[in-house]
PDB file of C-alpha atoms in Angstrom:
ATOM      1  CA  VAL A   1     128.044  96.673  63.575  1.00  0.00           C
ATOM      2  CA  ALA A   2     125.200  98.690  61.601  1.00  0.00           C
ATOM      3  CA  GLY A   3     126.414 101.918  62.188  1.00  0.00           C
ATOM      4  CA  LEU A   4     124.287 103.374  64.350  1.00  0.00           C
ATOM      5  CA  PRO A   5     124.988 105.333  67.524  1.00  0.00           C
ATOM      6  CA  SER A   6     124.001 102.842  70.042  1.00  0.00           C
ATOM      7  CA  ASP A   7     126.075  99.691  68.549  1.00  0.00           C
ATOM      8  CA  ASP A   8     129.251 100.426  70.565  1.00  0.00           C
ATOM      9  CA  ALA A   9     127.582 100.712  73.654  1.00  0.00           C
ATOM     10  CA  VAL A  10     125.328  97.604  72.495  1.00  0.00           C
ATOM     11  CA  LEU A  11     128.360  95.798  71.758  1.00  0.00           C
ATOM     12  CA  ARG A  12     129.996  97.065  75.063  1.00  0.00           C
ATOM     13  CA  ALA A  13     127.162  95.930  76.922  1.00  0.00           C
ATOM     14  CA  VAL A  14     126.951  92.615  75.051  1.00  0.00           C
ATOM     15  CA  VAL A  15     130.383  91.886  75.538  1.00  0.00           C
ATOM     16  CA  GLU A  16     131.208  92.491  79.236  1.00  0.00           C
ATOM     17  CA  ALA A  17     127.999  90.698  79.655  1.00  0.00           C
ATOM     18  CA  ASP A  18     129.252  87.750  78.837  1.00  0.00           C
ATOM     19  CA  GLY A  19     132.541  88.379  80.651  1.00  0.00           C
ATOM     20  CA  GLY A  20     134.687  89.757  77.405  1.00  0.00           C
ATOM     21  CA  ARG A  21     136.534  92.649  76.899  1.00  0.00           C
ATOM     22  CA  ALA A  22     134.583  94.777  74.114  1.00  0.00           C
ATOM     23  CA  GLU A  23     138.183  96.416  73.169  1.00  0.00           C
ATOM     24  CA  ARG A  24     139.113  93.225  72.058  1.00  0.00           C
ATOM     25  CA  VAL A  25     136.670  93.002  69.546  1.00  0.00           C
ATOM     26  CA  ARG A  26     137.301  94.146  66.078  1.00  0.00           C
ATOM     27  CA  THR A  27     134.380  95.631  64.233  1.00  0.00           C
ATOM     28  CA  THR A  28     133.587  96.991  61.099  1.00  0.00           C
ATOM     29  CA  THR A  29     130.336  98.674  59.654  1.00  0.00           C
ATOM     30  CA  ILE A  30     127.776  96.798  57.577  1.00  0.00           C
ATOM     31  CA  GLY A  31     124.785  98.588  57.536  1.00  0.00           C
ATOM     32  CA  PHE A  32     121.644  97.265  57.660  1.00  0.00           C
ATOM     33  CA  SER A  33     122.861  94.208  55.673  1.00  0.00           C
ATOM     34  CA  ALA A  34     123.302  91.547  59.246  1.00  0.00           C
ATOM     35  CA  VAL A  35     121.680  88.632  57.495  1.00  0.00           C
ATOM     36  CA  PRO A  36     123.745  88.729  54.010  1.00  0.00           C
ATOM     37  CA  ALA A  37     126.785  89.530  55.823  1.00  0.00           C
ATOM     38  CA  LEU A  38     126.331  86.025  58.299  1.00  0.00           C
ATOM     39  CA  VAL A  39     124.881  84.059  55.841  1.00  0.00           C
ATOM     40  CA  THR A  40     128.318  84.347  53.634  1.00  0.00           C
ATOM     41  CA  ARG A  41     130.494  84.563  57.023  1.00  0.00           C
ATOM     42  CA  ARG A  42     131.826  87.898  56.552  1.00  0.00           C
ATOM     43  CA  VAL A  43     131.238  88.501  59.685  1.00  0.00           C
ATOM     44  CA  ALA A  44     131.136  86.368  62.877  1.00  0.00           C
ATOM     45  CA  ALA A  45     128.858  88.163  64.573  1.00  0.00           C
ATOM     46  CA  ALA A  46     126.416  91.397  64.025  1.00  0.00           C
ATOM     47  CA  THR A  47     124.437  93.828  66.221  1.00  0.00           C
ATOM     48  CA  ALA A  48     120.777  93.096  64.623  1.00  0.00           C
ATOM     49  CA  PHE A  49     117.412  92.988  65.566  1.00  0.00           C
ATOM     50  CA  TRP A  50     116.475  89.990  67.458  1.00  0.00           C
ATOM     51  CA  ASN A  51     113.372  90.155  66.423  1.00  0.00           C
ATOM     52  CA  ALA A  52     113.973  90.957  62.667  1.00  0.00           C
ATOM     53  CA  GLU A  53     117.384  89.929  61.356  1.00  0.00           C
ATOM     54  CA  GLY A  54     117.143  87.221  64.167  1.00  0.00           C
ATOM     55  CA  VAL A  55     113.793  85.898  62.756  1.00  0.00           C
ATOM     56  CA  ALA A  56     114.680  85.733  59.245  1.00  0.00           C
ATOM     57  CA  LEU A  57     118.194  84.172  59.971  1.00  0.00           C
ATOM     58  CA  ARG A  58     116.166  81.191  61.488  1.00  0.00           C
ATOM     59  CA  GLU A  59     114.016  81.449  58.306  1.00  0.00           C
ATOM     60  CA  ARG A  60     117.101  80.679  56.109  1.00  0.00           C
ATOM     61  CA  GLY A  61     118.082  78.016  58.743  1.00  0.00           C
ATOM     62  CA  VAL A  62     121.106  80.055  60.236  1.00  0.00           C
ATOM     63  CA  VAL A  63     121.726  78.930  63.548  1.00  0.00           C
ATOM     64  CA  THR A  64     123.018  81.461  65.807  1.00  0.00           C
ATOM     65  CA  ARG A  65     123.127  82.313  69.480  1.00  0.00           C
ATOM     66  CA  GLU A  66     121.313  85.542  70.459  1.00  0.00           C
ATOM     67  CA  PHE A  67     122.132  88.057  72.820  1.00  0.00           C
ATOM     68  CA  ARG A  68     119.428  89.754  73.308  1.00  0.00           C
ATOM     69  CA  ILE A  69     120.132  93.481  75.362  1.00  0.00           C
ATOM     70  CA  GLY A  70     117.286  93.629  77.643  1.00  0.00           C
ATOM     71  CA  GLU A  71     117.981  89.965  78.606  1.00  0.00           C
ATOM     72  CA  ASP A  72     121.537  89.306  78.695  1.00  0.00           C
ATOM     73  CA  ALA A  73     123.028  92.584  79.050  1.00  0.00           C
ATOM     74  CA  ALA A  74     120.845  95.544  80.051  1.00  0.00           C
ATOM     75  CA  PRO A  75     117.414  96.425  81.878  1.00  0.00           C
ATOM     76  CA  ARG A  76     114.566  95.895  79.594  1.00  0.00           C
ATOM     77  CA  TYR A  77     113.306  99.097  78.172  1.00  0.00           C
ATOM     78  CA  PRO A  78     110.245 100.483  75.717  1.00  0.00           C
ATOM     79  CA  GLU A  79     111.246  99.278  72.386  1.00  0.00           C
ATOM     80  CA  LEU A  80     108.785 101.767  70.646  1.00  0.00           C
ATOM     81  CA  VAL A  81     107.855 105.192  72.012  1.00  0.00           C
ATOM     82  CA  LEU A  82     105.558 107.523  70.857  1.00  0.00           C
ATOM     83  CA  VAL A  83     107.017 111.134  71.051  1.00  0.00           C
ATOM     84  CA  VAL A  84     105.505 114.177  71.392  1.00  0.00           C
ATOM     85  CA  ARG A  85     106.711 118.110  73.145  1.00  0.00           C
ATOM     86  CA  ARG A  86     105.628 118.573  76.408  1.00  0.00           C
ATOM     87  CA  GLU A  87     103.968 122.298  75.030  1.00  0.00           C
ATOM     88  CA  SER A  88     101.799 119.655  72.988  1.00  0.00           C
ATOM     89  CA  LEU A  89     101.263 117.437  75.853  1.00  0.00           C
ATOM     90  CA  ASP A  90      99.933 119.815  77.803  1.00  0.00           C
ATOM     91  CA  ARG A  91      98.054 121.984  74.989  1.00  0.00           C
ATOM     92  CA  ASP A  92      96.391 119.167  73.214  1.00  0.00           C
ATOM     93  CA  ARG A  93      96.286 115.927  76.230  1.00  0.00           C
ATOM     94  CA  ARG A  94      93.259 114.664  74.644  1.00  0.00           C
ATOM     95  CA  ARG A  95      94.465 114.676  71.574  1.00  0.00           C
ATOM     96  CA  VAL A  96      97.618 112.568  72.728  1.00  0.00           C
ATOM     97  CA  GLU A  97      95.618 110.373  74.687  1.00  0.00           C
ATOM     98  CA  ALA A  98      93.448 109.409  72.138  1.00  0.00           C
ATOM     99  CA  ALA A  99      96.345 108.882  69.346  1.00  0.00           C
ATOM    100  CA  VAL A 100      97.701 106.036  72.731  1.00  0.00           C
ATOM    101  CA  ALA A 101      94.289 104.777  72.892  1.00  0.00           C
ATOM    102  CA  ALA A 102      94.412 104.030  69.233  1.00  0.00           C
ATOM    103  CA  VAL A 103      97.711 102.141  69.492  1.00  0.00           C
ATOM    104  CA  ARG A 104      96.269 100.073  72.359  1.00  0.00           C
ATOM    105  CA  ALA A 105      93.486  99.669  70.075  1.00  0.00           C
ATOM    106  CA  GLY A 106      95.425  98.493  66.933  1.00  0.00           C
ATOM    107  CA  THR A 107      97.615  96.227  69.071  1.00  0.00           C
ATOM    108  CA  ALA A 108      95.198  94.662  70.859  1.00  0.00           C
ATOM    109  CA  ALA A 109      93.222  93.810  67.738  1.00  0.00           C
ATOM    110  CA  ALA A 110      96.466  92.671  66.291  1.00  0.00           C
ATOM    111  CA  LEU A 111      96.994  90.241  68.955  1.00  0.00           C
ATOM    112  CA  ASP A 112      93.058  89.242  68.277  1.00  0.00           C
ATOM    113  CA  ASP A 113      93.762  88.454  64.817  1.00  0.00           C
ATOM    114  CA  PRO A 114      96.713  89.357  63.400  1.00  0.00           C
ATOM    115  CA  ARG A 115      95.893  88.393  59.642  1.00  0.00           C
ATOM    116  CA  PRO A 116      94.773  92.169  58.561  1.00  0.00           C
ATOM    117  CA  ALA A 117      97.569  93.717  60.147  1.00  0.00           C
ATOM    118  CA  LEU A 118     100.246  91.426  58.761  1.00  0.00           C
ATOM    119  CA  ALA A 119      98.476  91.593  55.067  1.00  0.00           C
ATOM    120  CA  ALA A 120      98.713  95.079  55.133  1.00  0.00           C
ATOM    121  CA  ILE A 121     102.184  95.042  56.454  1.00  0.00           C
ATOM    122  CA  ALA A 122     103.837  92.781  54.384  1.00  0.00           C
ATOM    123  CA  ARG A 123     101.913  94.554  51.113  1.00  0.00           C
ATOM    124  CA  ALA A 124     103.127  97.639  52.165  1.00  0.00           C
ATOM    125  CA  SER A 125     106.893  96.407  52.475  1.00  0.00           C
ATOM    126  CA  SER A 126     106.961  94.327  49.694  1.00  0.00           C
ATOM    127  CA  ALA A 127     107.898  91.669  52.681  1.00  0.00           C
ATOM    128  CA  ASP A 128     107.755  87.715  52.258  1.00  0.00           C
ATOM    129  CA  PRO A 129     104.474  87.164  54.563  1.00  0.00           C
ATOM    130  CA  GLY A 130     105.490  84.135  56.036  1.00  0.00           C
ATOM    131  CA  LEU A 131     108.534  86.727  57.217  1.00  0.00           C
ATOM    132  CA  VAL A 132     106.368  88.896  58.480  1.00  0.00           C
ATOM    133  CA  ARG A 133     104.126  86.316  60.327  1.00  0.00           C
ATOM    134  CA  ALA A 134     107.432  85.424  61.738  1.00  0.00           C
ATOM    135  CA  GLN A 135     108.313  88.323  63.173  1.00  0.00           C
ATOM    136  CA  PHE A 136     105.310  89.239  64.732  1.00  0.00           C
ATOM    137  CA  GLU A 137     105.200  85.752  66.425  1.00  0.00           C
ATOM    138  CA  ALA A 138     108.373  86.872  67.707  1.00  0.00           C
ATOM    139  CA  VAL A 139     107.494  90.187  69.565  1.00  0.00           C
ATOM    140  CA  ARG A 140     104.133  88.887  70.646  1.00  0.00           C
ATOM    141  CA  PRO A 141     104.718  88.035  73.939  1.00  0.00           C
ATOM    142  CA  ALA A 142     105.985  91.749  74.182  1.00  0.00           C
ATOM    143  CA  LEU A 143     102.671  93.115  72.850  1.00  0.00           C
ATOM    144  CA  ALA A 144     100.438  92.128  75.686  1.00  0.00           C
ATOM    145  CA  PRO A 145      99.261  93.889  77.495  1.00  0.00           C
ATOM    146  CA  PRO A 146      99.758  96.848  74.807  1.00  0.00           C
ATOM    147  CA  VAL A 147     100.996  99.881  75.675  1.00  0.00           C
ATOM    148  CA  ARG A 148     102.711 100.080  79.193  1.00  0.00           C
ATOM    149  CA  LEU A 149     105.494 101.908  80.612  1.00  0.00           C
ATOM    150  CA  ASP A 150     106.849 100.426  83.887  1.00  0.00           C
ATOM    151  CA  ARG A 151     108.835 103.004  85.833  1.00  0.00           C
ATOM    152  CA  ARG A 152     111.166 100.684  87.550  1.00  0.00           C
ATOM    153  CA  SER A 153     112.438  99.292  83.945  1.00  0.00           C
ATOM    154  CA  LEU A 154     112.420 102.810  83.045  1.00  0.00           C
ATOM    155  CA  GLU A 155     114.859 103.815  85.744  1.00  0.00           C
ATOM    156  CA  ALA A 156     117.268 100.825  84.916  1.00  0.00           C
ATOM    157  CA  TRP A 157     117.167 101.898  81.384  1.00  0.00           C
ATOM    158  CA  ALA A 158     118.029 105.662  82.023  1.00  0.00           C
ATOM    159  CA  ASN A 159     120.751 104.102  84.391  1.00  0.00           C
ATOM    160  CA  PHE A 160     121.795 102.130  81.665  1.00  0.00           C
ATOM    161  CA  ALA A 161     121.976 104.312  78.394  1.00  0.00           C
ATOM    162  CA  GLU A 162     123.900 106.928  80.781  1.00  0.00           C
ATOM    163  CA  ARG A 163     126.371 104.122  81.697  1.00  0.00           C
ATOM    164  CA  PHE A 164     126.972 103.248  78.242  1.00  0.00           C
ATOM    165  CA  GLY A 165     127.249 106.521  76.543  1.00  0.00           C
ATOM    166  CA  ILE A 166     123.607 106.322  74.812  1.00  0.00           C
ATOM    167  CA  LEU A 167     122.386 109.633  76.658  1.00  0.00           C
ATOM    168  CA  ARG A 168     125.413 112.049  77.624  1.00  0.00           C
ATOM    169  CA  SER A 169     123.213 112.313  80.983  1.00  0.00           C
ATOM    170  CA  ARG A 170     120.392 110.626  82.522  1.00  0.00           C
ATOM    171  CA  PRO A 171     116.866 111.244  81.566  1.00  0.00           C
ATOM    172  CA  GLU A 172     114.447 112.330  84.836  1.00  0.00           C
ATOM    173  CA  ILE A 173     111.038 109.878  83.714  1.00  0.00           C
ATOM    174  CA  GLU A 174     108.840 111.972  85.171  1.00  0.00           C
ATOM    175  CA  ARG A 175     109.719 114.629  82.437  1.00  0.00           C
ATOM    176  CA  ALA A 176     110.566 112.168  79.719  1.00  0.00           C
ATOM    177  CA  PHE A 177     107.623 110.336  80.117  1.00  0.00           C
ATOM    178  CA  ALA A 178     104.202 110.585  80.287  1.00  0.00           C
ATOM    179  CA  LEU A 179     103.452 107.361  82.949  1.00  0.00           C
ATOM    180  CA  ASP A 180      99.606 108.448  83.146  1.00  0.00           C
ATOM    181  CA  VAL A 181      99.155 108.538  79.393  1.00  0.00           C
ATOM    182  CA  ALA A 182     100.405 105.007  79.310  1.00  0.00           C
ATOM    183  CA  ALA A 183      98.654 103.937  82.301  1.00  0.00           C
ATOM    184  CA  ALA A 184      95.338 105.244  80.925  1.00  0.00           C
ATOM    185  CA  ARG A 185      93.013 103.046  79.861  1.00  0.00           C
TER     186      ARG A 185
END
């Protein structure tokens, strides 16, 4: 595991979804070193991001079997959430809507022509441009249409998050997510 608070919940959900018993898995904390730990066979499996470490492993020719939490063990959920306090949303709704619109427009532009965005990411992160492009291509289907929240998916995610201990209690979807802001065009 990487050592993130959600790792145990993710591991348990994936193992149980595949018919295993999570308590029989021996874990070790490897931080964000899943790629070298798997390449050198220091570990047999790792909790990692399929669109980052999974792509990096494929690029290095390492054959893996991915259990994607949103496909195999849990409901789909929003990968990226913009956070704002309720008071700020009430006070500055136009600014929040403008920020969401900017994310939507930027995502649409990157989907239309990813080269400028990918070059900026590679430059800012000193990452290999080929790897950045491969990671983008991996997540590209999830980006269209940009900026969306599906209430049923959020309800299922909330149940999952409470059941597996990611959250202490189930959030109220209407209070936790500004569905109207995400839906605005």
